[in-house]
Amino acid sequence: MQYFTNRSRMRRQCVPYITFLLIAGILSAMTLHSASAQVRLETPIVPSKSLQGNPLNDPSNRKIAVFLPPQYDNAAVLPVVYYLPGFGGSPDDAIRDADIWKNSVQNLVDAAAPVVIVVIDGRTRWSCSQYINSPAQGKYADYIAKDVVAFVESHYRVAHGPANRIIAGHSSGGFGALRLGYAYPKIFGHVVALAPDCDFNISQLPLVSGDDAKLYPLDKVRALTPIQSGPTYAMALAAAYSPLGKKHPGQVDWLYDAQHQFRPTVWRRWMANDPLEIVRKHHAAFKHTRNVYLDGGVHDEFHANIGAQKIANVLQGRSVRSFFYEAPGGHMDFLMDRIERGVTWALRN
């Protein structure tokens, strides 16, 4: 009987505490919801002259996702983060996960780094353009650096100039951020490259060495549609890195010959696009960029952390303001936290 009496007393004592925890949890959830509700999402269509008539007949008018923090509605003129998703990613993903993105924008506000975030569509028939110009796919670098930036700055009250533009991305998007930052230093003053495709010999070559690539005849590859199976990843990279040439729009130089043998001459063309090789060979690379932030997960499945750290080491040796952060987890882990960390570092340095 004493047991039941003590148990009842403990239950009565616990009720107020449990009630407190429940209320605290509800208030915390309400705070998060309120914070994200203050951030607005808009999804305008950007008409692109750069992508008109592209050889893959992909759409030239593209939707972007624009996340506006509360300060925007208070007439603040804010810097802009142009974010490039990873392979196959698009603004549709950010729109679907809008609350997650809104919370990240609010976290940046709370860290005294309010920004407008613009998520960009760089998809092609083969899933991803790698965000560079190529006669085998179209002018995706020009689309971003010229069309998207011009559209945002003419339709939104944002700060202009390279000091107020951050080009950021993850994986393929991290590659794109490095390439755009390198090619357009007068447009993008800051680069945030998260787990970027780089150091191709260890990060990319294993991914395009399987039978799904080497055993595909090139004519069969070219006949594929986006919904059919096949070496889509290898084809996307070939369209970006080894186009057949301006006289052969939409066509690529394949990594394997008719006997399924690897072609080193074509691989050298791929390597010429590797951000690590570009930084090593071009001593002026990022010389006029304000900040270059790189990261990679300590357990990155594709070893993107290794190449990213090598790039940071080269840049730091040349007194380019750069930083490498080895994030916990793998390639995709804690991505929103990593975006926030990179953007905050860029704005504070």
PDB file of C-alpha atoms in Angstrom, residues 34-212:
ATOM      1  CA  SER A  34       6.962  32.042 -36.242  1.00  0.00           C
ATOM      2  CA  ALA A  35      10.572  32.551 -37.306  1.00  0.00           C
ATOM      3  CA  SER A  36      10.105  30.656 -40.551  1.00  0.00           C
ATOM      4  CA  ALA A  37       6.779  32.405 -41.189  1.00  0.00           C
ATOM      5  CA  GLN A  38       8.566  35.756 -41.183  1.00  0.00           C
ATOM      6  CA  VAL A  39      10.741  34.639 -44.081  1.00  0.00           C
ATOM      7  CA  ARG A  40       8.933  34.846 -47.421  1.00  0.00           C
ATOM      8  CA  LEU A  41       9.347  32.581 -50.433  1.00  0.00           C
ATOM      9  CA  GLU A  42       8.772  33.776 -53.983  1.00  0.00           C
ATOM     10  CA  THR A  43       9.151  31.679 -57.150  1.00  0.00           C
ATOM     11  CA  PRO A  44       9.485  33.957 -60.186  1.00  0.00           C
ATOM     12  CA  ILE A  45      10.338  32.783 -63.696  1.00  0.00           C
ATOM     13  CA  VAL A  46      13.625  34.065 -65.140  1.00  0.00           C
ATOM     14  CA  PRO A  47      13.641  34.446 -68.941  1.00  0.00           C
ATOM     15  CA  SER A  48      17.106  33.585 -70.211  1.00  0.00           C
ATOM     16  CA  LYS A  49      18.680  34.827 -73.409  1.00  0.00           C
ATOM     17  CA  SER A  50      21.756  32.739 -72.654  1.00  0.00           C
ATOM     18  CA  LEU A  51      19.811  29.467 -72.754  1.00  0.00           C
ATOM     19  CA  GLN A  52      17.690  30.269 -75.780  1.00  0.00           C
ATOM     20  CA  GLY A  53      18.295  27.743 -78.547  1.00  0.00           C
ATOM     21  CA  ASN A  54      20.405  25.476 -76.347  1.00  0.00           C
ATOM     22  CA  PRO A  55      21.430  22.267 -78.157  1.00  0.00           C
ATOM     23  CA  LEU A  56      19.522  19.933 -75.815  1.00  0.00           C
ATOM     24  CA  ASN A  57      16.267  21.879 -76.225  1.00  0.00           C
ATOM     25  CA  ASP A  58      16.021  22.345 -72.472  1.00  0.00           C
ATOM     26  CA  PRO A  59      13.784  25.176 -71.196  1.00  0.00           C
ATOM     27  CA  SER A  60      15.244  28.663 -71.396  1.00  0.00           C
ATOM     28  CA  ASN A  61      12.750  30.129 -68.923  1.00  0.00           C
ATOM     29  CA  ARG A  62      13.580  28.830 -65.451  1.00  0.00           C
ATOM     30  CA  LYS A  63      11.977  29.129 -62.041  1.00  0.00           C
ATOM     31  CA  ILE A  64      14.100  30.304 -59.121  1.00  0.00           C
ATOM     32  CA  ALA A  65      13.309  30.148 -55.405  1.00  0.00           C
ATOM     33  CA  VAL A  66      13.858  33.472 -53.609  1.00  0.00           C
ATOM     34  CA  PHE A  67      13.889  33.494 -49.809  1.00  0.00           C
ATOM     35  CA  LEU A  68      13.427  36.972 -48.325  1.00  0.00           C
ATOM     36  CA  PRO A  69      14.199  37.606 -44.621  1.00  0.00           C
ATOM     37  CA  PRO A  70      12.117  39.968 -42.467  1.00  0.00           C
ATOM     38  CA  GLN A  71      14.626  42.779 -42.963  1.00  0.00           C
ATOM     39  CA  TYR A  72      13.756  42.888 -46.639  1.00  0.00           C
ATOM     40  CA  ASP A  73      10.235  44.044 -45.841  1.00  0.00           C
ATOM     41  CA  ASN A  74      11.727  46.681 -43.547  1.00  0.00           C
ATOM     42  CA  ALA A  75      13.430  48.273 -46.570  1.00  0.00           C
ATOM     43  CA  ALA A  76      16.884  46.886 -45.780  1.00  0.00           C
ATOM     44  CA  VAL A  77      19.142  46.496 -48.821  1.00  0.00           C
ATOM     45  CA  LEU A  78      20.678  43.048 -48.357  1.00  0.00           C
ATOM     46  CA  PRO A  79      23.428  40.930 -49.951  1.00  0.00           C
ATOM     47  CA  VAL A  80      22.397  37.925 -52.032  1.00  0.00           C
ATOM     48  CA  VAL A  81      23.444  34.279 -51.883  1.00  0.00           C
ATOM     49  CA  TYR A  82      23.097  32.573 -55.266  1.00  0.00           C
ATOM     50  CA  TYR A  83      22.860  28.897 -54.365  1.00  0.00           C
ATOM     51  CA  LEU A  84      23.593  26.057 -56.798  1.00  0.00           C
ATOM     52  CA  PRO A  85      22.101  22.670 -55.785  1.00  0.00           C
ATOM     53  CA  GLY A  86      23.959  19.392 -56.159  1.00  0.00           C
ATOM     54  CA  PHE A  87      23.586  16.969 -59.057  1.00  0.00           C
ATOM     55  CA  GLY A  88      19.937  16.741 -60.102  1.00  0.00           C
ATOM     56  CA  GLY A  89      18.826  19.295 -57.507  1.00  0.00           C
ATOM     57  CA  SER A  90      16.665  22.294 -58.290  1.00  0.00           C
ATOM     58  CA  PRO A  91      14.541  25.075 -56.769  1.00  0.00           C
ATOM     59  CA  ASP A  92      11.707  22.536 -56.624  1.00  0.00           C
ATOM     60  CA  ASP A  93      13.533  20.787 -53.789  1.00  0.00           C
ATOM     61  CA  ALA A  94      13.907  24.033 -51.848  1.00  0.00           C
ATOM     62  CA  ILE A  95      10.234  24.847 -52.431  1.00  0.00           C
ATOM     63  CA  ARG A  96       9.213  21.414 -51.193  1.00  0.00           C
ATOM     64  CA  ASP A  97      11.395  21.898 -48.089  1.00  0.00           C
ATOM     65  CA  ALA A  98      10.543  25.573 -47.760  1.00  0.00           C
ATOM     66  CA  ASP A  99      10.269  25.559 -43.957  1.00  0.00           C
ATOM     67  CA  ILE A 100      13.786  24.152 -43.628  1.00  0.00           C
ATOM     68  CA  TRP A 101      15.173  26.867 -45.894  1.00  0.00           C
ATOM     69  CA  LYS A 102      13.174  29.556 -44.134  1.00  0.00           C
ATOM     70  CA  ASN A 103      14.570  28.461 -40.783  1.00  0.00           C
ATOM     71  CA  SER A 104      18.103  28.657 -42.189  1.00  0.00           C
ATOM     72  CA  VAL A 105      17.474  32.162 -43.467  1.00  0.00           C
ATOM     73  CA  GLN A 106      16.155  33.081 -40.027  1.00  0.00           C
ATOM     74  CA  ASN A 107      19.223  31.501 -38.404  1.00  0.00           C
ATOM     75  CA  LEU A 108      21.399  33.764 -40.544  1.00  0.00           C
ATOM     76  CA  VAL A 109      19.315  36.728 -39.392  1.00  0.00           C
ATOM     77  CA  ASP A 110      19.840  35.653 -35.778  1.00  0.00           C
ATOM     78  CA  ALA A 111      23.587  35.404 -36.447  1.00  0.00           C
ATOM     79  CA  ALA A 112      23.538  39.031 -37.648  1.00  0.00           C
ATOM     80  CA  ALA A 113      24.063  37.917 -41.249  1.00  0.00           C
ATOM     81  CA  PRO A 114      20.733  38.609 -42.988  1.00  0.00           C
ATOM     82  CA  VAL A 115      20.753  37.710 -46.681  1.00  0.00           C
ATOM     83  CA  VAL A 116      18.448  36.993 -49.580  1.00  0.00           C
ATOM     84  CA  ILE A 117      18.934  33.421 -50.813  1.00  0.00           C
ATOM     85  CA  VAL A 118      18.249  32.556 -54.449  1.00  0.00           C
ATOM     86  CA  VAL A 119      18.166  28.859 -55.399  1.00  0.00           C
ATOM     87  CA  ILE A 120      18.970  28.304 -59.071  1.00  0.00           C
ATOM     88  CA  ASP A 121      17.922  25.698 -61.637  1.00  0.00           C
ATOM     89  CA  GLY A 122      20.898  24.366 -63.602  1.00  0.00           C
ATOM     90  CA  ARG A 123      19.366  21.117 -64.813  1.00  0.00           C
ATOM     91  CA  THR A 124      19.762  19.733 -68.310  1.00  0.00           C
ATOM     92  CA  ARG A 125      18.427  16.714 -70.155  1.00  0.00           C
ATOM     93  CA  TRP A 126      21.242  14.837 -68.418  1.00  0.00           C
ATOM     94  CA  SER A 127      20.269  16.132 -64.959  1.00  0.00           C
ATOM     95  CA  CYS A 128      22.988  18.730 -64.233  1.00  0.00           C
ATOM     96  CA  SER A 129      24.919  21.259 -66.263  1.00  0.00           C
ATOM     97  CA  GLN A 130      27.721  21.576 -63.707  1.00  0.00           C
ATOM     98  CA  TYR A 131      26.842  25.276 -64.142  1.00  0.00           C
ATOM     99  CA  ILE A 132      29.380  25.951 -66.894  1.00  0.00           C
ATOM    100  CA  ASN A 133      29.196  26.911 -70.579  1.00  0.00           C
ATOM    101  CA  SER A 134      29.533  24.124 -73.120  1.00  0.00           C
ATOM    102  CA  PRO A 135      28.464  23.686 -76.764  1.00  0.00           C
ATOM    103  CA  ALA A 136      27.156  20.253 -75.782  1.00  0.00           C
ATOM    104  CA  GLN A 137      24.575  21.671 -73.388  1.00  0.00           C
ATOM    105  CA  GLY A 138      24.331  25.475 -73.397  1.00  0.00           C
ATOM    106  CA  LYS A 139      25.606  28.583 -71.642  1.00  0.00           C
ATOM    107  CA  TYR A 140      24.745  27.874 -68.020  1.00  0.00           C
ATOM    108  CA  ALA A 141      27.516  30.018 -66.531  1.00  0.00           C
ATOM    109  CA  ASP A 142      26.250  32.994 -68.538  1.00  0.00           C
ATOM    110  CA  TYR A 143      22.694  32.174 -67.500  1.00  0.00           C
ATOM    111  CA  ILE A 144      23.628  32.506 -63.833  1.00  0.00           C
ATOM    112  CA  ALA A 145      26.179  35.306 -63.933  1.00  0.00           C
ATOM    113  CA  LYS A 146      24.257  37.451 -66.390  1.00  0.00           C
ATOM    114  CA  ASP A 147      20.578  36.526 -66.613  1.00  0.00           C
ATOM    115  CA  VAL A 148      19.800  35.475 -63.045  1.00  0.00           C
ATOM    116  CA  VAL A 149      21.837  38.210 -61.368  1.00  0.00           C
ATOM    117  CA  ALA A 150      20.351  40.875 -63.653  1.00  0.00           C
ATOM    118  CA  PHE A 151      16.831  39.601 -63.007  1.00  0.00           C
ATOM    119  CA  VAL A 152      17.234  39.540 -59.225  1.00  0.00           C
ATOM    120  CA  GLU A 153      18.801  42.981 -59.084  1.00  0.00           C
ATOM    121  CA  SER A 154      16.108  44.494 -61.307  1.00  0.00           C
ATOM    122  CA  HIS A 155      13.157  42.857 -59.530  1.00  0.00           C
ATOM    123  CA  TYR A 156      14.288  42.924 -55.902  1.00  0.00           C
ATOM    124  CA  ARG A 157      15.649  45.603 -53.592  1.00  0.00           C
ATOM    125  CA  VAL A 158      19.084  44.061 -53.007  1.00  0.00           C
ATOM    126  CA  ALA A 159      22.641  45.334 -52.720  1.00  0.00           C
ATOM    127  CA  HIS A 160      24.694  45.394 -55.918  1.00  0.00           C
ATOM    128  CA  GLY A 161      28.376  44.801 -56.588  1.00  0.00           C
ATOM    129  CA  PRO A 162      30.661  41.801 -56.011  1.00  0.00           C
ATOM    130  CA  ALA A 163      31.047  42.547 -52.291  1.00  0.00           C
ATOM    131  CA  ASN A 164      27.321  41.824 -51.923  1.00  0.00           C
ATOM    132  CA  ARG A 165      27.090  38.693 -54.067  1.00  0.00           C
ATOM    133  CA  ILE A 166      27.922  35.229 -52.758  1.00  0.00           C
ATOM    134  CA  ILE A 167      28.032  32.297 -55.148  1.00  0.00           C
ATOM    135  CA  ALA A 168      27.477  29.112 -53.149  1.00  0.00           C
ATOM    136  CA  GLY A 169      26.727  25.471 -53.817  1.00  0.00           C
ATOM    137  CA  HIS A 170      27.097  21.863 -52.771  1.00  0.00           C
ATOM    138  CA  SER A 171      28.720  18.944 -54.645  1.00  0.00           C
ATOM    139  CA  SER A 172      28.142  19.707 -58.354  1.00  0.00           C
ATOM    140  CA  GLY A 173      26.933  23.080 -57.124  1.00  0.00           C
ATOM    141  CA  GLY A 174      30.147  23.512 -55.126  1.00  0.00           C
ATOM    142  CA  PHE A 175      32.062  22.853 -58.346  1.00  0.00           C
ATOM    143  CA  GLY A 176      29.864  25.439 -60.067  1.00  0.00           C
ATOM    144  CA  ALA A 177      30.479  27.969 -57.290  1.00  0.00           C
ATOM    145  CA  LEU A 178      34.248  27.606 -57.675  1.00  0.00           C
ATOM    146  CA  ARG A 179      34.111  27.843 -61.462  1.00  0.00           C
ATOM    147  CA  LEU A 180      31.787  30.862 -61.473  1.00  0.00           C
ATOM    148  CA  GLY A 181      33.782  32.591 -58.745  1.00  0.00           C
ATOM    149  CA  TYR A 182      36.950  31.990 -60.740  1.00  0.00           C
ATOM    150  CA  ALA A 183      35.484  33.112 -64.080  1.00  0.00           C
ATOM    151  CA  TYR A 184      33.465  36.102 -62.828  1.00  0.00           C
ATOM    152  CA  PRO A 185      35.352  37.804 -59.950  1.00  0.00           C
ATOM    153  CA  LYS A 186      33.819  41.149 -60.900  1.00  0.00           C
ATOM    154  CA  ILE A 187      30.355  39.695 -60.363  1.00  0.00           C
ATOM    155  CA  PHE A 188      30.801  37.340 -57.397  1.00  0.00           C
ATOM    156  CA  GLY A 189      32.946  38.590 -54.538  1.00  0.00           C
ATOM    157  CA  HIS A 190      32.514  35.554 -52.273  1.00  0.00           C
ATOM    158  CA  VAL A 191      32.606  31.807 -52.934  1.00  0.00           C
ATOM    159  CA  VAL A 192      31.136  29.148 -50.642  1.00  0.00           C
ATOM    160  CA  ALA A 193      31.911  25.680 -52.050  1.00  0.00           C
ATOM    161  CA  LEU A 194      30.579  22.781 -49.982  1.00  0.00           C
ATOM    162  CA  ALA A 195      31.966  19.324 -50.825  1.00  0.00           C
ATOM    163  CA  PRO A 196      32.775  20.503 -54.364  1.00  0.00           C
ATOM    164  CA  ASP A 197      33.530  18.143 -57.231  1.00  0.00           C
ATOM    165  CA  CYS A 198      37.313  18.466 -57.462  1.00  0.00           C
ATOM    166  CA  ASP A 199      40.501  16.395 -57.446  1.00  0.00           C
ATOM    167  CA  PHE A 200      38.856  14.390 -60.205  1.00  0.00           C
ATOM    168  CA  ASN A 201      41.274  11.461 -60.074  1.00  0.00           C
ATOM    169  CA  ILE A 202      39.938  10.425 -56.684  1.00  0.00           C
ATOM    170  CA  SER A 203      36.434  11.914 -56.661  1.00  0.00           C
ATOM    171  CA  GLN A 204      35.133  11.529 -60.224  1.00  0.00           C
ATOM    172  CA  LEU A 205      37.118   8.840 -62.028  1.00  0.00           C
ATOM    173  CA  PRO A 206      35.756   5.990 -59.864  1.00  0.00           C
ATOM    174  CA  LEU A 207      32.201   7.164 -60.624  1.00  0.00           C
ATOM    175  CA  VAL A 208      32.623   6.959 -64.401  1.00  0.00           C
ATOM    176  CA  SER A 209      34.713   3.798 -64.569  1.00  0.00           C
ATOM    177  CA  GLY A 210      31.901   1.284 -64.169  1.00  0.00           C
ATOM    178  CA  ASP A 211      30.367  -0.887 -66.850  1.00  0.00           C
ATOM    179  CA  ASP A 212      27.345   1.386 -67.162  1.00  0.00           C
TER     180      ASP A 212
END
